Amino acid sequence: MTTITQEYSLDVFQSSNFHKVIITVFYHNEDYKTRLDKLLQIMPLEVEKYALSYCNDEQIARSHNIQQLPSVLISSYPKLINNQILCLEPAQVLVQLQSIYEQFEAEFQKQQQQYFQKIESMIKENPIMLFIVGTPEKPMCRFTSKLIQKLQPFGVQFGFFDIEIDKLMVGYLKLYSKWQTFPQVFVNGKLIGGADATVELIDQKKFSELIPKEAFMNKTSKLEQIQLISKYIILIDGQPDLNCEIAKILTEKKIPFQFYNIGMDQELRSEVLNFLSSYIETSHDLEPLLLFKNTIYNEITLKKELSILQ
């Protein structure tokens, strides 16, 4: 049982219980909590399915739209079920949980399959695949930085995925690899570990034995590397903006996409400018662009040829 306080927020509790239905009991006196605890001694929750927390802080309750106490908030970290607020007796809450879990599990399995396919595609297409915090040019944690520094002398090609781009990917990667920290390093489709494990192999002169010959091929372009992030990527020179026309088009057609801030990646920015210069007149202030199948489209081209999105 976990107590939600100002220091330990519900958001933290939810993210630390990825792939479970989260039950948060908001109460103002001990009676409701005591009755629920006694009931759970008789009918315990399955810990692999549910995570239980309690909160008697009225300010936290208000911030989560709890209008009446006691109430039970049913939620999940991957937002696969609509938050439900149940103002019911403990026994009635427990009766409702099974159907809620079944709904959650069906959606979770569907999303997990999509993420696992995406992960498998990345590690299959790259003899060496890194899941890191930040990018090789701008690592955002010391473990990622240490790993990249150690790999550079080998002169090998590797794919990478910045886990900061997609927080859900973090949870699904942990489920896929059964490895709880990042970076994660895959060689020939197999996890060899994190930064420390990889650095240890390098220091012991064992890593070079694992490198497949394909990794010594000519380096792919940066555009090809980031195409691994998503099938549809909006390249934007600055902060993501859901009001941009390309984002609206993709949203309208219910096509999932990711943003990539090329203002933070000068190598890619230069590559984009070079790519565009052959057929589009550009300035140094780049408009939002769509990267799809290693080709770049601006808003005008996209509106004329919507069929390319298929």
mmCIF file of C-alpha atoms in Angstrom:
data_model
loop_
_atom_site.group_PDB
_atom_site.id
_atom_site.type_symbol
_atom_site.label_atom_id
_atom_site.label_comp_id
_atom_site.label_asym_id
_atom_site.label_seq_id
_atom_site.Cartn_x
_atom_site.Cartn_y
_atom_site.Cartn_z
ATOM 1 C CA MET A 1 0.000 0.000 0.000
ATOM 2 C CA THR A 2 1.279 3.458 -0.914
ATOM 3 C CA THR A 3 0.299 6.818 0.547
ATOM 4 C CA ILE A 4 0.019 9.700 -1.919
ATOM 5 C CA THR A 5 1.382 12.953 -0.511
ATOM 6 C CA GLN A 6 2.626 16.253 -1.894
ATOM 7 C CA GLU A 7 6.121 14.740 -1.936
ATOM 8 C CA TYR A 8 5.021 11.468 -3.548
ATOM 9 C CA SER A 9 2.616 12.459 -6.278
ATOM 10 C CA LEU A 10 -0.024 10.371 -7.991
ATOM 11 C CA ASP A 11 1.800 10.927 -11.301
ATOM 12 C CA VAL A 12 4.927 9.276 -9.886
ATOM 13 C CA PHE A 13 2.880 6.386 -8.510
ATOM 14 C CA GLN A 14 1.165 5.885 -11.863
ATOM 15 C CA SER A 15 4.365 5.897 -13.924
ATOM 16 C CA SER A 16 6.053 3.490 -11.491
ATOM 17 C CA ASN A 17 3.155 1.046 -11.957
ATOM 18 C CA PHE A 18 3.237 0.844 -15.718
ATOM 19 C CA HIS A 19 0.808 -1.756 -17.174
ATOM 20 C CA LYS A 20 -1.378 -1.996 -14.056
ATOM 21 C CA VAL A 21 -4.814 -0.640 -13.224
ATOM 22 C CA ILE A 22 -4.200 1.989 -10.532
ATOM 23 C CA ILE A 23 -6.611 2.344 -7.618
ATOM 24 C CA THR A 24 -6.339 5.509 -5.542
ATOM 25 C CA VAL A 25 -8.640 5.819 -2.543
ATOM 26 C CA PHE A 26 -9.409 9.388 -1.462
ATOM 27 C CA TYR A 27 -10.871 9.546 2.052
ATOM 28 C CA HIS A 28 -11.404 12.008 4.921
ATOM 29 C CA ASN A 29 -11.706 9.607 7.844
ATOM 30 C CA GLU A 30 -10.272 6.209 8.677
ATOM 31 C CA ASP A 31 -13.571 4.305 8.556
ATOM 32 C CA TYR A 32 -13.711 3.827 4.760
ATOM 33 C CA LYS A 33 -10.030 2.897 4.562
ATOM 34 C CA THR A 34 -10.385 0.423 7.459
ATOM 35 C CA ARG A 35 -13.388 -1.292 5.873
ATOM 36 C CA LEU A 36 -11.623 -1.580 2.527
ATOM 37 C CA ASP A 37 -8.471 -2.962 4.170
ATOM 38 C CA LYS A 38 -10.491 -5.616 5.999
ATOM 39 C CA LEU A 39 -12.239 -6.592 2.781
ATOM 40 C CA LEU A 40 -8.901 -6.861 0.969
ATOM 41 C CA GLN A 41 -7.674 -9.311 3.599
ATOM 42 C CA ILE A 42 -10.503 -11.601 2.520
ATOM 43 C CA MET A 43 -10.359 -10.781 -1.205
ATOM 44 C CA PRO A 44 -6.785 -9.599 -1.867
ATOM 45 C CA LEU A 45 -5.974 -7.775 -5.093
ATOM 46 C CA GLU A 46 -3.745 -9.486 -7.638
ATOM 47 C CA VAL A 47 -0.550 -7.426 -7.400
ATOM 48 C CA GLU A 48 0.411 -8.102 -11.016
ATOM 49 C CA LYS A 49 -2.863 -6.502 -12.128
ATOM 50 C CA TYR A 50 -3.554 -3.689 -9.663
ATOM 51 C CA ALA A 51 -1.653 -1.040 -7.719
ATOM 52 C CA LEU A 52 -3.358 0.403 -4.611
ATOM 53 C CA SER A 53 -2.721 3.788 -3.016
ATOM 54 C CA TYR A 54 -4.427 5.974 -0.423
ATOM 55 C CA CYS A 55 -4.691 9.748 -0.121
ATOM 56 C CA ASN A 56 -6.322 11.893 2.571
ATOM 57 C CA ASP A 57 -4.972 15.199 1.295
ATOM 58 C CA GLU A 58 -7.916 17.370 0.182
ATOM 59 C CA GLN A 59 -5.756 19.590 -2.032
ATOM 60 C CA ILE A 60 -4.489 16.588 -4.012
ATOM 61 C CA ALA A 61 -8.075 15.303 -4.242
ATOM 62 C CA ARG A 62 -9.281 18.590 -5.721
ATOM 63 C CA SER A 63 -6.427 18.671 -8.214
ATOM 64 C CA HIS A 64 -7.655 15.307 -9.554
ATOM 65 C CA ASN A 65 -11.277 16.463 -9.806
ATOM 66 C CA ILE A 66 -12.457 14.525 -6.753
ATOM 67 C CA GLN A 67 -15.640 16.283 -5.641
ATOM 68 C CA GLN A 68 -16.806 13.878 -2.950
ATOM 69 C CA LEU A 69 -15.074 11.923 -0.190
ATOM 70 C CA PRO A 70 -14.665 9.043 0.046
ATOM 71 C CA SER A 71 -14.095 8.322 -3.650
ATOM 72 C CA VAL A 72 -12.008 5.841 -5.584
ATOM 73 C CA LEU A 73 -10.088 6.954 -8.682
ATOM 74 C CA ILE A 74 -9.396 4.201 -11.225
ATOM 75 C CA SER A 75 -6.669 5.153 -13.702
ATOM 76 C CA SER A 76 -3.720 3.795 -15.682
ATOM 77 C CA TYR A 77 -0.361 5.166 -16.793
ATOM 78 C CA PRO A 78 -0.705 4.342 -20.485
ATOM 79 C CA LYS A 79 -3.945 6.276 -20.911
ATOM 80 C CA LEU A 80 -5.834 3.266 -22.215
ATOM 81 C CA ILE A 81 -8.883 3.645 -20.008
ATOM 82 C CA ASN A 82 -10.811 6.771 -19.129
ATOM 83 C CA ASN A 83 -10.284 7.776 -15.519
ATOM 84 C CA GLN A 84 -13.234 6.602 -13.458
ATOM 85 C CA ILE A 85 -14.280 8.137 -10.152
ATOM 86 C CA LEU A 86 -16.360 5.703 -8.099
ATOM 87 C CA CYS A 87 -18.320 6.948 -5.104
ATOM 88 C CA LEU A 88 -19.158 3.434 -3.961
ATOM 89 C CA GLU A 89 -18.863 1.162 -0.968
ATOM 90 C CA PRO A 90 -15.652 -0.953 -0.898
ATOM 91 C CA ALA A 91 -17.415 -4.179 -1.905
ATOM 92 C CA GLN A 92 -19.053 -2.449 -4.884
ATOM 93 C CA VAL A 93 -15.687 -1.070 -6.011
ATOM 94 C CA LEU A 94 -14.129 -4.542 -5.990
ATOM 95 C CA VAL A 95 -17.016 -5.910 -8.049
ATOM 96 C CA GLN A 96 -16.384 -3.255 -10.731
ATOM 97 C CA LEU A 97 -12.636 -3.882 -10.933
ATOM 98 C CA GLN A 98 -12.715 -7.062 -13.005
ATOM 99 C CA SER A 99 -14.602 -5.536 -15.935
ATOM 100 C CA ILE A 100 -12.394 -2.424 -15.779
ATOM 101 C CA TYR A 101 -9.260 -4.584 -15.859
ATOM 102 C CA GLU A 102 -10.531 -6.615 -18.804
ATOM 103 C CA GLN A 103 -11.058 -3.397 -20.770
ATOM 104 C CA PHE A 104 -7.622 -2.135 -19.817
ATOM 105 C CA GLU A 105 -5.885 -5.434 -20.607
ATOM 106 C CA ALA A 106 -7.404 -5.647 -24.096
ATOM 107 C CA GLU A 107 -6.197 -2.133 -24.957
ATOM 108 C CA PHE A 108 -2.832 -2.716 -23.296
ATOM 109 C CA GLN A 109 -2.138 -5.897 -25.274
ATOM 110 C CA LYS A 110 -2.972 -4.078 -28.507
ATOM 111 C CA GLN A 111 -0.638 -1.183 -27.695
ATOM 112 C CA GLN A 112 2.100 -3.497 -26.443
ATOM 113 C CA GLN A 113 2.041 -5.409 -29.728
ATOM 114 C CA GLN A 114 2.446 -2.157 -31.663
ATOM 115 C CA TYR A 115 5.423 -1.068 -29.540
ATOM 116 C CA PHE A 116 7.060 -4.500 -29.592
ATOM 117 C CA GLN A 117 6.822 -4.567 -33.399
ATOM 118 C CA LYS A 118 8.419 -1.114 -33.520
ATOM 119 C CA ILE A 119 11.248 -2.204 -31.190
ATOM 120 C CA GLU A 120 11.847 -5.433 -33.122
ATOM 121 C CA SER A 121 11.941 -3.517 -36.397
ATOM 122 C CA MET A 122 14.618 -1.151 -35.050
ATOM 123 C CA ILE A 123 16.881 -3.869 -33.630
ATOM 124 C CA LYS A 124 16.446 -5.974 -36.772
ATOM 125 C CA GLU A 125 17.376 -3.131 -39.121
ATOM 126 C CA ASN A 126 20.421 -2.076 -37.083
ATOM 127 C CA PRO A 127 23.259 -4.501 -36.275
ATOM 128 C CA ILE A 128 23.957 -2.248 -33.284
ATOM 129 C CA MET A 129 20.939 -0.484 -31.795
ATOM 130 C CA LEU A 130 21.084 1.923 -28.875
ATOM 131 C CA PHE A 131 18.139 3.126 -26.803
ATOM 132 C CA ILE A 132 19.572 6.201 -25.116
ATOM 133 C CA VAL A 133 18.706 9.415 -23.293
ATOM 134 C CA GLY A 134 19.249 12.207 -25.805
ATOM 135 C CA THR A 135 21.184 11.787 -29.045
ATOM 136 C CA PRO A 136 24.795 10.745 -29.790
ATOM 137 C CA GLU A 137 25.563 14.419 -30.515
ATOM 138 C CA LYS A 138 23.786 15.645 -27.397
ATOM 139 C CA PRO A 139 23.553 12.919 -24.737
ATOM 140 C CA MET A 140 21.266 13.891 -21.857
ATOM 141 C CA CYS A 141 22.662 11.606 -19.149
ATOM 142 C CA ARG A 142 26.175 10.660 -18.074
ATOM 143 C CA PHE A 143 25.658 6.967 -18.855
ATOM 144 C CA THR A 144 24.664 7.752 -22.440
ATOM 145 C CA SER A 145 27.624 10.108 -22.763
ATOM 146 C CA LYS A 146 30.024 7.470 -21.431
ATOM 147 C CA LEU A 147 28.619 4.836 -23.789
ATOM 148 C CA ILE A 148 28.913 7.026 -26.906
ATOM 149 C CA GLN A 149 32.495 8.019 -26.022
ATOM 150 C CA LYS A 150 33.475 4.372 -25.682
ATOM 151 C CA LEU A 151 31.834 3.375 -28.986
ATOM 152 C CA GLN A 152 33.289 6.179 -31.104
ATOM 153 C CA PRO A 153 36.807 4.667 -31.555
ATOM 154 C CA PHE A 154 35.307 1.563 -33.204
ATOM 155 C CA GLY A 155 34.009 3.640 -36.115
ATOM 156 C CA VAL A 156 30.883 1.536 -36.395
ATOM 157 C CA GLN A 157 27.439 2.453 -37.629
ATOM 158 C CA PHE A 158 24.657 2.202 -35.066
ATOM 159 C CA GLY A 159 21.021 3.098 -34.873
ATOM 160 C CA PHE A 160 19.664 5.014 -31.910
ATOM 161 C CA PHE A 161 16.367 5.991 -30.363
ATOM 162 C CA ASP A 162 16.024 8.896 -27.910
ATOM 163 C CA ILE A 163 13.672 7.601 -25.192
ATOM 164 C CA GLU A 164 12.852 11.207 -24.211
ATOM 165 C CA ILE A 165 10.818 11.469 -27.416
ATOM 166 C CA ASP A 166 8.274 8.855 -26.327
ATOM 167 C CA LYS A 167 7.755 8.192 -22.614
ATOM 168 C CA LEU A 168 5.578 5.140 -23.296
ATOM 169 C CA MET A 169 8.488 3.575 -25.166
ATOM 170 C CA VAL A 170 10.385 3.535 -21.851
ATOM 171 C CA GLY A 171 7.821 1.249 -20.241
ATOM 172 C CA TYR A 172 7.447 -1.061 -23.212
ATOM 173 C CA LEU A 173 11.218 -1.353 -23.685
ATOM 174 C CA LYS A 174 11.547 -2.476 -20.072
ATOM 175 C CA LEU A 175 8.884 -5.119 -20.684
ATOM 176 C CA TYR A 176 10.491 -6.210 -23.963
ATOM 177 C CA SER A 177 14.084 -6.408 -22.765
ATOM 178 C CA LYS A 178 13.391 -7.190 -19.082
ATOM 179 C CA TRP A 179 16.095 -4.577 -18.378
ATOM 180 C CA GLN A 180 15.045 -1.718 -16.124
ATOM 181 C CA THR A 181 17.593 1.026 -16.854
ATOM 182 C CA PHE A 182 18.895 3.024 -19.817
ATOM 183 C CA PRO A 183 20.822 3.052 -22.077
ATOM 184 C CA GLN A 184 20.032 -0.366 -23.539
ATOM 185 C CA VAL A 185 22.390 -1.830 -26.142
ATOM 186 C CA PHE A 186 21.353 -4.485 -28.665
ATOM 187 C CA VAL A 187 23.891 -6.229 -30.906
ATOM 188 C CA ASN A 188 22.663 -8.595 -33.613
ATOM 189 C CA GLY A 189 19.163 -8.377 -32.161
ATOM 190 C CA LYS A 190 20.223 -9.430 -28.662
ATOM 191 C CA LEU A 191 20.419 -7.274 -25.557
ATOM 192 C CA ILE A 192 23.951 -7.138 -24.200
ATOM 193 C CA GLY A 193 23.038 -4.787 -21.352
ATOM 194 C CA GLY A 194 23.320 -1.156 -20.416
ATOM 195 C CA ALA A 195 26.183 1.329 -20.470
ATOM 196 C CA ASP A 196 28.194 -0.341 -17.701
ATOM 197 C CA ALA A 197 27.875 -3.830 -19.205
ATOM 198 C CA THR A 198 28.872 -2.551 -22.656
ATOM 199 C CA VAL A 199 31.813 -0.517 -21.343
ATOM 200 C CA GLU A 200 32.997 -3.566 -19.391
ATOM 201 C CA LEU A 201 32.965 -5.653 -22.588
ATOM 202 C CA ILE A 202 34.905 -2.908 -24.390
ATOM 203 C CA ASP A 203 37.502 -2.645 -21.593
ATOM 204 C CA GLN A 204 37.906 -6.435 -21.585
ATOM 205 C CA LYS A 205 38.507 -6.372 -25.376
ATOM 206 C CA LYS A 206 35.438 -8.585 -25.881
ATOM 207 C CA PHE A 207 33.093 -6.117 -27.563
ATOM 208 C CA SER A 208 34.911 -6.144 -30.922
ATOM 209 C CA GLU A 209 34.193 -9.891 -31.174
ATOM 210 C CA LEU A 210 30.456 -9.145 -31.083
ATOM 211 C CA ILE A 211 30.412 -6.449 -33.776
ATOM 212 C CA PRO A 212 28.777 -7.789 -36.953
ATOM 213 C CA LYS A 213 30.508 -6.928 -40.219
ATOM 214 C CA GLU A 214 27.419 -5.010 -41.398
ATOM 215 C CA ALA A 215 28.125 -2.419 -38.701
ATOM 216 C CA PHE A 216 31.266 -1.358 -40.590
ATOM 217 C CA MET A 217 29.295 -0.348 -43.690
ATOM 218 C CA ASN A 218 29.162 3.285 -44.742
ATOM 219 C CA LYS A 219 27.302 5.453 -42.296
ATOM 220 C CA THR A 220 23.650 6.016 -43.135
ATOM 221 C CA SER A 221 22.327 9.541 -43.386
ATOM 222 C CA LYS A 222 20.904 11.215 -40.312
ATOM 223 C CA LEU A 223 17.516 11.355 -42.040
ATOM 224 C CA GLU A 224 17.554 7.571 -42.396
ATOM 225 C CA GLN A 225 18.500 7.176 -38.747
ATOM 226 C CA ILE A 226 15.692 9.302 -37.342
ATOM 227 C CA GLN A 227 13.170 7.675 -39.676
ATOM 228 C CA LEU A 228 13.432 4.772 -37.212
ATOM 229 C CA ILE A 229 11.697 6.905 -34.593
ATOM 230 C CA SER A 230 8.383 6.880 -36.418
ATOM 231 C CA LYS A 231 6.927 6.269 -39.868
ATOM 232 C CA TYR A 232 5.748 9.915 -39.947
ATOM 233 C CA ILE A 233 7.981 12.609 -38.434
ATOM 234 C CA ILE A 234 7.346 16.348 -38.479
ATOM 235 C CA LEU A 235 10.682 18.142 -38.684
ATOM 236 C CA ILE A 236 10.362 21.468 -36.908
ATOM 237 C CA ASP A 237 12.916 24.196 -36.327
ATOM 238 C CA GLY A 238 12.031 24.880 -32.684
ATOM 239 C CA GLN A 239 9.397 23.661 -30.277
ATOM 240 C CA PRO A 240 6.612 21.229 -31.308
ATOM 241 C CA ASP A 241 3.433 23.015 -32.366
ATOM 242 C CA LEU A 242 0.208 21.027 -32.744
ATOM 243 C CA ASN A 243 -1.283 24.002 -34.601
ATOM 244 C CA CYS A 244 1.021 23.542 -37.581
ATOM 245 C CA GLU A 245 -0.846 22.563 -40.744
ATOM 246 C CA ILE A 246 1.002 19.277 -41.280
ATOM 247 C CA ALA A 247 0.154 18.170 -37.733
ATOM 248 C CA LYS A 248 -3.506 19.063 -38.368
ATOM 249 C CA ILE A 249 -3.570 17.031 -41.597
ATOM 250 C CA LEU A 250 -2.080 13.956 -39.922
ATOM 251 C CA THR A 251 -4.362 14.305 -36.892
ATOM 252 C CA GLU A 252 -7.402 14.636 -39.167
ATOM 253 C CA LYS A 253 -6.456 11.417 -40.945
ATOM 254 C CA LYS A 254 -5.759 9.739 -37.578
ATOM 255 C CA ILE A 255 -2.135 9.082 -38.501
ATOM 256 C CA PRO A 256 0.256 8.821 -35.504
ATOM 257 C CA PHE A 257 3.362 11.001 -35.785
ATOM 258 C CA GLN A 258 6.319 12.364 -33.836
ATOM 259 C CA PHE A 259 7.999 15.760 -33.785
ATOM 260 C CA TYR A 260 11.766 16.160 -34.177
ATOM 261 C CA ASN A 261 13.368 19.502 -33.290
ATOM 262 C CA ILE A 262 16.044 19.960 -35.952
ATOM 263 C CA GLY A 263 17.074 23.221 -34.292
ATOM 264 C CA MET A 264 18.786 21.061 -31.653
ATOM 265 C CA ASP A 265 20.579 18.905 -34.236
ATOM 266 C CA GLN A 266 22.767 20.920 -36.580
ATOM 267 C CA GLU A 267 23.980 17.879 -38.545
ATOM 268 C CA LEU A 268 20.423 16.924 -39.425
ATOM 269 C CA ARG A 269 19.448 20.564 -40.058
ATOM 270 C CA SER A 270 22.242 20.870 -42.619
ATOM 271 C CA GLU A 271 21.210 17.589 -44.211
ATOM 272 C CA VAL A 272 17.607 18.800 -44.514
ATOM 273 C CA LEU A 273 18.730 22.090 -46.120
ATOM 274 C CA ASN A 274 20.907 20.199 -48.602
ATOM 275 C CA PHE A 275 18.074 17.810 -49.386
ATOM 276 C CA LEU A 276 15.608 20.641 -49.991
ATOM 277 C CA SER A 277 17.933 22.841 -52.006
ATOM 278 C CA SER A 278 17.657 20.520 -54.995
ATOM 279 C CA TYR A 279 13.944 21.191 -55.525
ATOM 280 C CA ILE A 280 12.609 23.749 -53.025
ATOM 281 C CA GLU A 281 13.811 27.294 -52.521
ATOM 282 C CA THR A 282 14.613 27.551 -48.819
ATOM 283 C CA SER A 283 15.834 30.082 -46.325
ATOM 284 C CA HIS A 284 17.554 29.529 -43.007
ATOM 285 C CA ASP A 285 14.145 29.719 -41.298
ATOM 286 C CA LEU A 286 12.728 26.304 -42.065
ATOM 287 C CA GLU A 287 8.996 25.734 -42.098
ATOM 288 C CA PRO A 288 7.609 22.516 -40.566
ATOM 289 C CA LEU A 289 8.261 19.564 -42.895
ATOM 290 C CA LEU A 290 7.108 15.962 -43.056
ATOM 291 C CA LEU A 291 9.657 13.154 -43.220
ATOM 292 C CA PHE A 292 8.031 10.039 -44.659
ATOM 293 C CA LYS A 293 9.801 7.066 -46.272
ATOM 294 C CA ASN A 294 13.088 9.021 -46.279
ATOM 295 C CA THR A 295 11.524 11.816 -48.348
ATOM 296 C CA ILE A 296 10.695 15.336 -47.178
ATOM 297 C CA TYR A 297 7.419 17.089 -47.982
ATOM 298 C CA ASN A 298 6.394 20.642 -47.245
ATOM 299 C CA GLU A 299 2.825 21.697 -46.462
ATOM 300 C CA ILE A 300 1.973 22.703 -50.050
ATOM 301 C CA THR A 301 3.203 19.434 -51.576
ATOM 302 C CA LEU A 302 1.418 17.428 -48.908
ATOM 303 C CA LYS A 303 -1.938 19.122 -49.522
ATOM 304 C CA LYS A 304 -1.625 18.497 -53.275
ATOM 305 C CA GLU A 305 -0.671 14.848 -52.859
ATOM 306 C CA LEU A 306 -2.508 13.493 -49.803
ATOM 307 C CA SER A 307 -2.361 10.043 -51.397
ATOM 308 C CA ILE A 308 1.319 9.767 -50.414
ATOM 309 C CA LEU A 309 0.268 9.253 -46.812
ATOM 310 C CA GLN A 310 -1.153 5.830 -47.594
#
